[in-house]
Amino acid sequence: MKPLPRTVQWIGDLPGHVRLIDQTLLPTQVAYRDCKTVEEVWEAIRTLRVRGAPAIGVAAAMGVVVGIQSHTDPANYGKRLKEVADYLRTSRPTAVNLFWAIERMEKKASEPEALVKGVTRVLLAEALAIEEEDRRMCRAIGRIGADLVQEGQGILTHCNAGGLATAEYGTALAVMYTALEQGKQFRVFADETRPLLQGARLTAWELQQAGIDVTLICDNMAAQVMREGKIQLVVVGADRIAANGDTANKIGTYGVAVLARAHGIPFYVAAPSSTFDLAIKDGSQIPIEQRDPREITEGLGKVVAPAGVRVYNPAFDVTPAELIAGIITEKGLIQPVNEAAIRALLEG
Ligand code: MRU
């Protein structure tokens, strides 16, 4: 499989900067964007130049280094680090990987190793470790999830949980990439994913690049495609998974899970352990990002709604655990999905 362009990378040593593939330009342009200030990293996350829960975590960790690296006053280092971390935390609210990665960076700064080697140096090493670990977790998710793919199946996915959403390879799409490497024949249906079209712009592009048989459908066609018997498996990614398994993912995912249940099709979530938030009991506590109404009224580059119309634009929804057949993690498959099984795998 031809490797995709690197989603997020650190350029140079110290000082250095973040380079990311600008996903707002895909699929027509494959272009990189350099972020040399923490404000530029924040903007890239906020506007979805870099998006997808694990990739946001990697970008934020590198963003911490960008924000702190020119700070030379040791007396105020801690204060500046907190400012940078808190600022990056405001970029997007739902994907827990953002908060997980920033917290990891802050923790690292207070370890004794930081005093010996220099805090910024240790922070850069930690950001690179987060990127590398994500790459390894995605490979493991692919290996574990590929067992679920049977010869000749149709697989539906929603949004983009591919290489572009992670350090490399993806979560839900890793399952497909690994199945392909194993020589399995299958067909993928990609929901276009309104309003920002991550399915059409990113998933269809990624799968096409990889040589996977992909068919793009509008979100409202999924029920019909299932009824026609074209789908035997659904695999999606996640932005935050509560302790009981309730899963936040791109708006529309919950609807797909309901449809899958109605048609007797197994619905799986693929996510690394960094996407679990065991501090929250269930999905009702997951903050749901509300985005600009213009993504709906003029998101396709054309005004498609009357001026002044009231718009509701939640970017994510929560699929209840009871609709999820299993959660594919780098540590194994969680099945059935409940708090005991989640804690046993992640904490055991
Ligand atoms: O708004 P986005 O594009 O960041 O939303 C992304 C998703 O919902 C993905 O499915 C999720 O982050 C999993 S990525 C491996």
mmCIF file of C-alpha atoms and ligand atoms in Angstrom:
data_model
loop_
_atom_site.group_PDB
_atom_site.id
_atom_site.type_symbol
_atom_site.label_atom_id
_atom_site.label_comp_id
_atom_site.label_asym_id
_atom_site.label_seq_id
_atom_site.Cartn_x
_atom_site.Cartn_y
_atom_site.Cartn_z
ATOM 1 C CA MET A 1 0.000 0.000 0.000
ATOM 2 C CA LYS A 2 1.333 3.395 -1.003
ATOM 3 C CA PRO A 3 1.927 5.478 2.180
ATOM 4 C CA LEU A 4 -0.222 8.576 2.570
ATOM 5 C CA PRO A 5 1.408 11.961 3.187
ATOM 6 C CA ARG A 6 2.361 12.438 6.864
ATOM 7 C CA THR A 7 -0.654 13.849 8.733
ATOM 8 C CA VAL A 8 1.318 15.803 11.343
ATOM 9 C CA GLN A 9 5.074 16.069 11.759
ATOM 10 C CA TRP A 10 7.698 17.972 13.681
ATOM 11 C CA ILE A 11 10.156 19.795 11.447
ATOM 12 C CA GLY A 12 13.685 20.538 12.646
ATOM 13 C CA ASP A 13 14.950 20.147 16.178
ATOM 14 C CA LEU A 14 14.650 22.960 18.732
ATOM 15 C CA PRO A 15 13.459 25.424 17.718
ATOM 16 C CA GLY A 16 11.241 23.627 15.223
ATOM 17 C CA HIS A 17 7.674 23.746 13.988
ATOM 18 C CA VAL A 18 4.625 21.672 13.153
ATOM 19 C CA ARG A 19 3.908 20.693 9.570
ATOM 20 C CA LEU A 20 0.532 19.239 8.765
ATOM 21 C CA ILE A 21 -1.354 18.238 5.702
ATOM 22 C CA ASP A 22 -4.069 20.874 5.241
ATOM 23 C CA GLN A 23 -7.143 18.652 5.141
ATOM 24 C CA THR A 24 -9.469 21.523 4.216
ATOM 25 C CA LEU A 25 -7.880 21.469 0.749
ATOM 26 C CA LEU A 26 -8.387 17.759 0.084
ATOM 27 C CA PRO A 27 -9.175 16.028 -2.182
ATOM 28 C CA THR A 28 -8.264 18.556 -4.879
ATOM 29 C CA GLN A 29 -4.964 19.699 -3.371
ATOM 30 C CA VAL A 30 -2.408 17.839 -1.306
ATOM 31 C CA ALA A 31 -0.635 20.698 0.455
ATOM 32 C CA TYR A 32 1.249 21.122 3.697
ATOM 33 C CA ARG A 33 0.847 23.943 6.166
ATOM 34 C CA ASP A 34 3.560 25.010 8.571
ATOM 35 C CA CYS A 35 2.539 26.189 12.036
ATOM 36 C CA LYS A 36 5.274 28.209 13.724
ATOM 37 C CA THR A 37 3.234 29.746 16.543
ATOM 38 C CA VAL A 38 0.842 28.197 19.033
ATOM 39 C CA GLU A 39 -1.888 30.427 17.582
ATOM 40 C CA GLU A 40 -1.348 28.812 14.185
ATOM 41 C CA VAL A 41 -1.599 25.336 15.714
ATOM 42 C CA TRP A 42 -4.809 26.356 17.526
ATOM 43 C CA GLU A 43 -6.266 27.727 14.284
ATOM 44 C CA ALA A 44 -5.350 24.558 12.371
ATOM 45 C CA ILE A 45 -7.167 22.411 14.951
ATOM 46 C CA ARG A 46 -10.163 24.751 15.204
ATOM 47 C CA THR A 47 -10.709 24.982 11.436
ATOM 48 C CA LEU A 48 -10.133 21.248 10.846
ATOM 49 C CA ARG A 49 -6.967 21.642 8.806
ATOM 50 C CA VAL A 50 -5.926 18.858 11.159
ATOM 51 C CA ARG A 51 -8.787 16.787 12.501
ATOM 52 C CA GLY A 52 -9.690 13.339 13.779
ATOM 53 C CA ALA A 53 -9.264 12.628 17.477
ATOM 54 C CA PRO A 54 -5.760 11.050 17.543
ATOM 55 C CA ALA A 55 -4.299 13.525 15.021
ATOM 56 C CA ILE A 56 -5.658 16.427 17.085
ATOM 57 C CA GLY A 57 -3.871 14.954 20.123
ATOM 58 C CA VAL A 58 -0.557 14.716 18.244
ATOM 59 C CA ALA A 59 -0.905 18.272 16.860
ATOM 60 C CA ALA A 60 -1.747 19.660 20.309
ATOM 61 C CA ALA A 61 1.253 17.934 21.921
ATOM 62 C CA MET A 62 3.543 19.445 19.272
ATOM 63 C CA GLY A 63 1.675 22.746 19.700
ATOM 64 C CA VAL A 64 2.725 22.802 23.346
ATOM 65 C CA VAL A 65 6.381 22.645 22.227
ATOM 66 C CA VAL A 66 5.833 25.386 19.635
ATOM 67 C CA GLY A 67 4.285 27.585 22.326
ATOM 68 C CA ILE A 68 7.010 27.068 24.928
ATOM 69 C CA GLN A 69 10.229 26.668 22.937
ATOM 70 C CA SER A 70 11.162 30.360 22.744
ATOM 71 C CA HIS A 71 10.473 30.933 26.426
ATOM 72 C CA THR A 72 13.790 31.497 28.109
ATOM 73 C CA ASP A 73 12.846 32.792 31.546
ATOM 74 C CA PRO A 74 13.020 29.783 33.911
ATOM 75 C CA ALA A 75 11.175 31.670 36.645
ATOM 76 C CA ASN A 76 8.042 31.930 34.497
ATOM 77 C CA TYR A 77 8.355 28.683 32.548
ATOM 78 C CA GLY A 78 5.590 26.909 34.487
ATOM 79 C CA LYS A 79 3.232 29.851 34.088
ATOM 80 C CA ARG A 80 3.823 30.027 30.334
ATOM 81 C CA LEU A 81 3.392 26.263 29.954
ATOM 82 C CA LYS A 82 0.030 26.445 31.693
ATOM 83 C CA GLU A 83 -1.038 29.353 29.487
ATOM 84 C CA VAL A 84 -0.104 27.441 26.319
ATOM 85 C CA ALA A 85 -1.783 24.231 27.518
ATOM 86 C CA ASP A 86 -4.993 25.989 28.587
ATOM 87 C CA TYR A 87 -5.123 27.896 25.314
ATOM 88 C CA LEU A 88 -4.776 24.731 23.215
ATOM 89 C CA ARG A 89 -7.499 23.078 25.317
ATOM 90 C CA THR A 90 -9.969 25.658 23.986
ATOM 91 C CA SER A 91 -9.437 24.658 20.341
ATOM 92 C CA ARG A 92 -12.074 21.881 20.236
ATOM 93 C CA PRO A 93 -14.131 20.314 23.041
ATOM 94 C CA THR A 94 -15.201 16.776 22.114
ATOM 95 C CA ALA A 95 -12.188 14.633 21.175
ATOM 96 C CA VAL A 96 -10.668 13.580 24.487
ATOM 97 C CA ASN A 97 -7.310 12.837 22.839
ATOM 98 C CA LEU A 98 -6.652 16.603 22.818
ATOM 99 C CA PHE A 99 -6.977 16.822 26.621
ATOM 100 C CA TRP A 100 -5.219 13.497 27.133
ATOM 101 C CA ALA A 101 -2.180 14.597 25.103
ATOM 102 C CA ILE A 102 -1.920 18.035 26.736
ATOM 103 C CA GLU A 103 -2.204 16.534 30.205
ATOM 104 C CA ARG A 104 0.523 14.052 29.350
ATOM 105 C CA MET A 105 2.774 16.919 28.252
ATOM 106 C CA GLU A 106 2.143 18.894 31.458
ATOM 107 C CA LYS A 107 2.844 15.842 33.589
ATOM 108 C CA LYS A 108 6.095 15.198 31.750
ATOM 109 C CA ALA A 109 7.297 18.746 32.415
ATOM 110 C CA SER A 110 7.156 18.159 36.154
ATOM 111 C CA GLU A 111 9.133 14.895 36.151
ATOM 112 C CA PRO A 112 12.752 14.891 37.442
ATOM 113 C CA GLU A 113 14.037 13.962 33.956
ATOM 114 C CA ALA A 114 12.934 17.417 32.774
ATOM 115 C CA LEU A 115 15.288 19.117 35.253
ATOM 116 C CA VAL A 116 18.232 17.081 34.044
ATOM 117 C CA LYS A 117 17.700 17.213 30.277
ATOM 118 C CA GLY A 118 15.833 20.525 30.016
ATOM 119 C CA VAL A 119 12.055 20.797 30.026
ATOM 120 C CA THR A 120 11.558 21.786 26.367
ATOM 121 C CA ARG A 121 13.781 18.944 25.157
ATOM 122 C CA VAL A 122 11.801 16.456 27.251
ATOM 123 C CA LEU A 123 8.518 17.913 25.996
ATOM 124 C CA LEU A 124 9.586 17.506 22.369
ATOM 125 C CA ALA A 125 10.546 13.882 23.036
ATOM 126 C CA GLU A 126 7.131 13.320 24.623
ATOM 127 C CA ALA A 127 5.253 14.839 21.665
ATOM 128 C CA LEU A 128 7.215 12.601 19.275
ATOM 129 C CA ALA A 129 6.496 9.608 21.524
ATOM 130 C CA ILE A 130 2.751 10.382 21.394
ATOM 131 C CA GLU A 131 2.956 10.418 17.590
ATOM 132 C CA GLU A 132 4.926 7.162 17.445
ATOM 133 C CA GLU A 133 2.643 5.409 19.945
ATOM 134 C CA ASP A 134 -0.399 6.417 17.908
ATOM 135 C CA ARG A 135 1.188 4.910 14.821
ATOM 136 C CA ARG A 136 1.760 1.622 16.685
ATOM 137 C CA MET A 137 -1.743 1.611 18.214
ATOM 138 C CA CYS A 138 -3.303 2.066 14.772
ATOM 139 C CA ARG A 139 -1.358 -0.907 13.388
ATOM 140 C CA ALA A 140 -2.517 -3.057 16.319
ATOM 141 C CA ILE A 141 -6.144 -1.949 15.870
ATOM 142 C CA GLY A 142 -5.869 -2.954 12.220
ATOM 143 C CA ARG A 143 -4.541 -6.406 13.099
ATOM 144 C CA ILE A 144 -7.242 -7.050 15.697
ATOM 145 C CA GLY A 145 -10.101 -5.605 13.642
ATOM 146 C CA ALA A 146 -9.211 -7.335 10.372
ATOM 147 C CA ASP A 147 -10.430 -10.644 11.854
ATOM 148 C CA LEU A 148 -13.954 -9.207 11.694
ATOM 149 C CA VAL A 149 -13.791 -8.724 7.928
ATOM 150 C CA GLN A 150 -15.087 -11.672 5.913
ATOM 151 C CA GLU A 151 -14.428 -12.309 2.261
ATOM 152 C CA GLY A 152 -16.861 -10.515 -0.053
ATOM 153 C CA GLN A 153 -18.418 -8.281 2.609
ATOM 154 C CA GLY A 154 -19.709 -4.753 2.207
ATOM 155 C CA ILE A 155 -18.439 -2.435 4.966
ATOM 156 C CA LEU A 156 -19.967 0.933 5.788
ATOM 157 C CA THR A 157 -18.001 3.707 7.475
ATOM 158 C CA HIS A 158 -18.886 7.250 8.500
ATOM 159 C CA CYS A 159 -16.683 10.367 8.577
ATOM 160 C CA ASN A 160 -12.925 9.775 8.334
ATOM 161 C CA ALA A 161 -11.156 7.530 10.811
ATOM 162 C CA GLY A 162 -8.202 6.898 8.519
ATOM 163 C CA GLY A 163 -4.551 7.810 8.252
ATOM 164 C CA LEU A 164 -5.528 11.459 7.964
ATOM 165 C CA ALA A 165 -7.245 11.313 11.354
ATOM 166 C CA THR A 166 -4.286 9.714 13.138
ATOM 167 C CA ALA A 167 -0.488 9.716 13.033
ATOM 168 C CA GLU A 168 -0.755 7.065 10.325
ATOM 169 C CA TYR A 169 -2.995 4.259 9.052
ATOM 170 C CA GLY A 170 -6.157 5.134 10.983
ATOM 171 C CA THR A 171 -8.492 3.265 13.297
ATOM 172 C CA ALA A 172 -11.651 2.186 11.427
ATOM 173 C CA LEU A 173 -9.786 2.347 8.115
ATOM 174 C CA ALA A 174 -6.830 0.443 9.615
ATOM 175 C CA VAL A 175 -9.179 -2.524 9.841
ATOM 176 C CA MET A 176 -9.734 -2.247 6.078
ATOM 177 C CA TYR A 177 -6.080 -1.619 5.219
ATOM 178 C CA THR A 178 -5.030 -4.697 7.182
ATOM 179 C CA ALA A 179 -7.783 -6.845 5.635
ATOM 180 C CA LEU A 180 -6.531 -5.698 2.223
ATOM 181 C CA GLU A 181 -2.945 -6.623 3.143
ATOM 182 C CA GLN A 182 -4.264 -10.052 4.134
ATOM 183 C CA GLY A 183 -5.621 -10.449 0.602
ATOM 184 C CA LYS A 184 -9.303 -10.230 1.503
ATOM 185 C CA GLN A 185 -11.768 -8.935 -1.084
ATOM 186 C CA PHE A 186 -14.412 -6.558 0.228
ATOM 187 C CA ARG A 187 -16.173 -3.366 -0.694
ATOM 188 C CA VAL A 188 -16.449 -0.176 1.339
ATOM 189 C CA PHE A 189 -19.338 2.287 1.340
ATOM 190 C CA ALA A 190 -18.322 5.723 2.606
ATOM 191 C CA ASP A 191 -21.005 8.078 3.939
ATOM 192 C CA GLU A 192 -20.272 11.553 2.597
ATOM 193 C CA THR A 193 -20.698 12.978 6.154
ATOM 194 C CA ARG A 194 -22.536 16.266 6.053
ATOM 195 C CA PRO A 195 -21.911 19.075 6.686
ATOM 196 C CA LEU A 196 -18.122 19.074 6.210
ATOM 197 C CA LEU A 197 -17.897 15.997 3.988
ATOM 198 C CA GLN A 198 -15.030 14.194 5.671
ATOM 199 C CA GLY A 199 -16.349 10.958 4.136
ATOM 200 C CA ALA A 200 -16.397 12.306 0.587
ATOM 201 C CA ARG A 201 -13.316 14.516 0.740
ATOM 202 C CA LEU A 202 -11.071 12.367 2.936
ATOM 203 C CA THR A 203 -12.236 8.754 3.305
ATOM 204 C CA ALA A 204 -13.100 8.256 -0.360
ATOM 205 C CA TRP A 205 -9.754 9.840 -1.288
ATOM 206 C CA GLU A 206 -7.721 7.767 1.182
ATOM 207 C CA LEU A 207 -9.352 4.476 0.233
ATOM 208 C CA GLN A 208 -8.986 5.230 -3.462
ATOM 209 C CA GLN A 209 -5.271 5.952 -2.948
ATOM 210 C CA ALA A 210 -4.937 2.591 -1.196
ATOM 211 C CA GLY A 211 -6.654 0.745 -4.041
ATOM 212 C CA ILE A 212 -9.678 -0.261 -1.940
ATOM 213 C CA ASP A 213 -12.999 -0.696 -3.724
ATOM 214 C CA VAL A 214 -14.903 2.316 -2.368
ATOM 215 C CA THR A 215 -18.360 3.643 -3.190
ATOM 216 C CA LEU A 216 -19.456 7.068 -1.960
ATOM 217 C CA ILE A 217 -23.037 7.547 -0.777
ATOM 218 C CA CYS A 218 -24.936 10.486 0.718
ATOM 219 C CA ASP A 219 -25.672 10.033 4.426
ATOM 220 C CA ASN A 220 -29.397 9.620 3.783
ATOM 221 C CA MET A 221 -28.788 6.620 1.509
ATOM 222 C CA ALA A 222 -27.378 4.307 4.178
ATOM 223 C CA ALA A 223 -30.756 2.764 5.079
ATOM 224 C CA GLN A 224 -31.526 1.901 1.474
ATOM 225 C CA VAL A 225 -28.048 0.469 0.874
ATOM 226 C CA MET A 226 -28.436 -1.715 3.978
ATOM 227 C CA ARG A 227 -31.876 -2.870 2.886
ATOM 228 C CA GLU A 228 -30.459 -3.845 -0.496
ATOM 229 C CA GLY A 229 -28.178 -6.254 1.392
ATOM 230 C CA LYS A 230 -24.971 -4.469 0.430
ATOM 231 C CA ILE A 231 -23.640 -3.970 3.996
ATOM 232 C CA GLN A 232 -22.576 -6.770 6.358
ATOM 233 C CA LEU A 233 -20.369 -4.756 8.729
ATOM 234 C CA VAL A 234 -20.146 -1.171 10.016
ATOM 235 C CA VAL A 235 -16.879 0.184 11.430
ATOM 236 C CA VAL A 236 -16.465 3.783 12.624
ATOM 237 C CA GLY A 237 -13.974 5.732 14.740
ATOM 238 C CA ALA A 238 -14.546 7.608 17.999
ATOM 239 C CA ASP A 239 -13.818 10.973 19.580
ATOM 240 C CA ARG A 240 -14.550 10.057 23.186
ATOM 241 C CA ILE A 241 -15.737 6.843 24.806
ATOM 242 C CA ALA A 242 -17.292 7.031 28.276
ATOM 243 C CA ALA A 243 -16.681 4.392 30.975
ATOM 244 C CA ASN A 244 -19.880 2.536 30.040
ATOM 245 C CA GLY A 245 -18.981 2.431 26.313
ATOM 246 C CA ASP A 246 -21.255 5.233 25.085
ATOM 247 C CA THR A 247 -19.321 6.653 22.140
ATOM 248 C CA ALA A 248 -19.150 10.161 20.696
ATOM 249 C CA ASN A 249 -18.258 10.285 17.025
ATOM 250 C CA LYS A 250 -19.063 12.481 14.030
ATOM 251 C CA ILE A 251 -22.678 13.626 13.785
ATOM 252 C CA GLY A 252 -24.673 10.959 11.980
ATOM 253 C CA THR A 253 -22.885 8.007 13.579
ATOM 254 C CA TYR A 254 -25.745 7.378 16.027
ATOM 255 C CA GLY A 255 -28.185 7.231 13.115
ATOM 256 C CA VAL A 256 -25.986 4.699 11.344
ATOM 257 C CA ALA A 257 -25.901 2.558 14.525
ATOM 258 C CA VAL A 258 -29.704 2.619 14.774
ATOM 259 C CA LEU A 259 -29.980 1.619 11.109
ATOM 260 C CA ALA A 260 -27.438 -1.163 11.576
ATOM 261 C CA ARG A 261 -29.432 -2.545 14.514
ATOM 262 C CA ALA A 262 -32.666 -2.370 12.488
ATOM 263 C CA HIS A 263 -31.028 -4.382 9.693
ATOM 264 C CA GLY A 264 -29.212 -6.871 11.950
ATOM 265 C CA ILE A 265 -25.769 -5.612 10.899
ATOM 266 C CA PRO A 266 -22.949 -5.566 13.508
ATOM 267 C CA PHE A 267 -21.771 -2.037 14.343
ATOM 268 C CA TYR A 268 -18.173 -1.752 15.598
ATOM 269 C CA VAL A 269 -16.142 1.183 16.928
ATOM 270 C CA ALA A 270 -12.343 1.243 16.429
ATOM 271 C CA ALA A 271 -10.354 3.465 18.800
ATOM 272 C CA PRO A 272 -7.062 3.569 20.706
ATOM 273 C CA SER A 273 -7.009 3.637 24.519
ATOM 274 C CA SER A 274 -6.263 7.400 24.339
ATOM 275 C CA THR A 275 -9.885 7.927 23.186
ATOM 276 C CA PHE A 276 -11.427 6.488 26.366
ATOM 277 C CA ASP A 277 -12.494 8.873 29.104
ATOM 278 C CA LEU A 278 -12.989 6.631 32.114
ATOM 279 C CA ALA A 279 -13.559 9.685 34.318
ATOM 280 C CA ILE A 280 -17.033 10.073 32.883
ATOM 281 C CA LYS A 281 -19.739 7.548 33.593
ATOM 282 C CA ASP A 282 -21.741 7.764 30.387
ATOM 283 C CA GLY A 283 -22.277 9.632 27.146
ATOM 284 C CA SER A 284 -24.526 12.302 28.662
ATOM 285 C CA GLN A 285 -21.387 13.894 30.113
ATOM 286 C CA ILE A 286 -19.531 14.180 26.791
ATOM 287 C CA PRO A 287 -19.310 17.825 25.636
ATOM 288 C CA ILE A 288 -20.672 18.141 22.106
ATOM 289 C CA GLU A 289 -19.062 20.784 19.920
ATOM 290 C CA GLN A 290 -21.461 23.243 18.295
ATOM 291 C CA ARG A 291 -20.107 24.681 15.077
ATOM 292 C CA ASP A 292 -20.715 27.695 12.848
ATOM 293 C CA PRO A 293 -24.166 27.647 11.165
ATOM 294 C CA ARG A 294 -22.504 28.665 7.904
ATOM 295 C CA GLU A 295 -21.071 25.145 7.592
ATOM 296 C CA ILE A 296 -24.672 24.140 6.823
ATOM 297 C CA THR A 297 -26.023 27.196 5.055
ATOM 298 C CA GLU A 298 -23.028 27.766 2.778
ATOM 299 C CA GLY A 299 -20.640 24.929 3.500
ATOM 300 C CA LEU A 300 -20.486 23.706 -0.046
ATOM 301 C CA GLY A 301 -19.234 27.056 -1.317
ATOM 302 C CA LYS A 302 -22.727 28.099 -2.275
ATOM 303 C CA VAL A 303 -25.606 29.592 -0.287
ATOM 304 C CA VAL A 304 -28.147 26.779 0.110
ATOM 305 C CA ALA A 305 -30.492 28.194 2.775
ATOM 306 C CA PRO A 306 -32.455 31.415 3.226
ATOM 307 C CA ALA A 307 -30.595 34.223 5.019
ATOM 308 C CA GLY A 308 -31.322 34.364 8.729
ATOM 309 C CA VAL A 309 -32.741 30.843 9.050
ATOM 310 C CA ARG A 310 -32.147 29.269 12.480
ATOM 311 C CA VAL A 311 -29.556 26.480 12.261
ATOM 312 C CA TYR A 312 -28.545 23.751 14.712
ATOM 313 C CA ASN A 313 -25.089 22.320 13.995
ATOM 314 C CA PRO A 314 -23.802 19.812 16.572
ATOM 315 C CA ALA A 315 -20.567 18.306 15.226
ATOM 316 C CA PHE A 316 -20.882 15.011 17.134
ATOM 317 C CA ASP A 317 -23.476 12.634 18.519
ATOM 318 C CA VAL A 318 -23.364 9.831 21.050
ATOM 319 C CA THR A 319 -24.074 6.215 20.169
ATOM 320 C CA PRO A 320 -25.306 4.274 23.209
ATOM 321 C CA ALA A 321 -23.164 1.289 24.190
ATOM 322 C CA GLU A 322 -26.075 -1.104 23.670
ATOM 323 C CA LEU A 323 -25.926 -0.476 19.903
ATOM 324 C CA ILE A 324 -22.202 -1.271 19.691
ATOM 325 C CA ALA A 325 -21.261 -4.895 18.941
ATOM 326 C CA GLY A 326 -17.650 -4.344 20.015
ATOM 327 C CA ILE A 327 -14.867 -1.792 20.422
ATOM 328 C CA ILE A 328 -11.626 -2.592 18.625
ATOM 329 C CA THR A 329 -8.668 -1.228 20.612
ATOM 330 C CA GLU A 330 -4.916 -1.774 20.327
ATOM 331 C CA LYS A 331 -5.143 -4.006 23.397
ATOM 332 C CA GLY A 332 -7.909 -6.261 22.076
ATOM 333 C CA LEU A 333 -11.588 -6.405 21.242
ATOM 334 C CA ILE A 334 -14.029 -5.226 23.913
ATOM 335 C CA GLN A 335 -17.112 -7.393 23.561
ATOM 336 C CA PRO A 336 -19.705 -7.088 25.002
ATOM 337 C CA VAL A 337 -19.434 -3.353 25.501
ATOM 338 C CA ASN A 338 -19.936 -2.483 29.156
ATOM 339 C CA GLU A 339 -17.966 -0.824 31.962
ATOM 340 C CA ALA A 340 -16.626 -4.062 33.431
ATOM 341 C CA ALA A 341 -15.280 -5.264 30.075
ATOM 342 C CA ILE A 342 -13.780 -1.852 29.274
ATOM 343 C CA ARG A 343 -12.014 -1.563 32.632
ATOM 344 C CA ALA A 344 -10.823 -5.162 32.477
ATOM 345 C CA LEU A 345 -9.119 -4.565 29.133
ATOM 346 C CA LEU A 346 -7.772 -1.062 29.711
ATOM 347 C CA GLU A 347 -6.809 -1.309 33.371
ATOM 348 C CA GLY A 348 -6.177 -5.037 33.640
HETATM 349 O O1 MRU B 1 -14.716 16.838 13.179
HETATM 350 P P1 MRU B 1 -13.685 15.775 12.881
HETATM 351 O O2 MRU B 1 -13.412 15.616 11.429
HETATM 352 O O3 MRU B 1 -12.444 15.967 13.706
HETATM 353 O O4 MRU B 1 -14.370 14.428 13.370
HETATM 354 C C1 MRU B 1 -13.651 13.238 13.252
HETATM 355 C C2 MRU B 1 -14.387 12.033 13.652
HETATM 356 O O5 MRU B 1 -15.504 12.078 14.100
HETATM 357 C C3 MRU B 1 -13.629 10.728 13.562
HETATM 358 O O6 MRU B 1 -14.492 9.685 13.258
HETATM 359 C C4 MRU B 1 -12.951 10.449 14.917
HETATM 360 O O7 MRU B 1 -12.201 11.537 15.344
HETATM 361 C C5 MRU B 1 -12.111 9.226 14.878
HETATM 362 S S1 MRU B 1 -10.603 9.488 14.051
HETATM 363 C C6 MRU B 1 -9.658 8.083 14.125
#
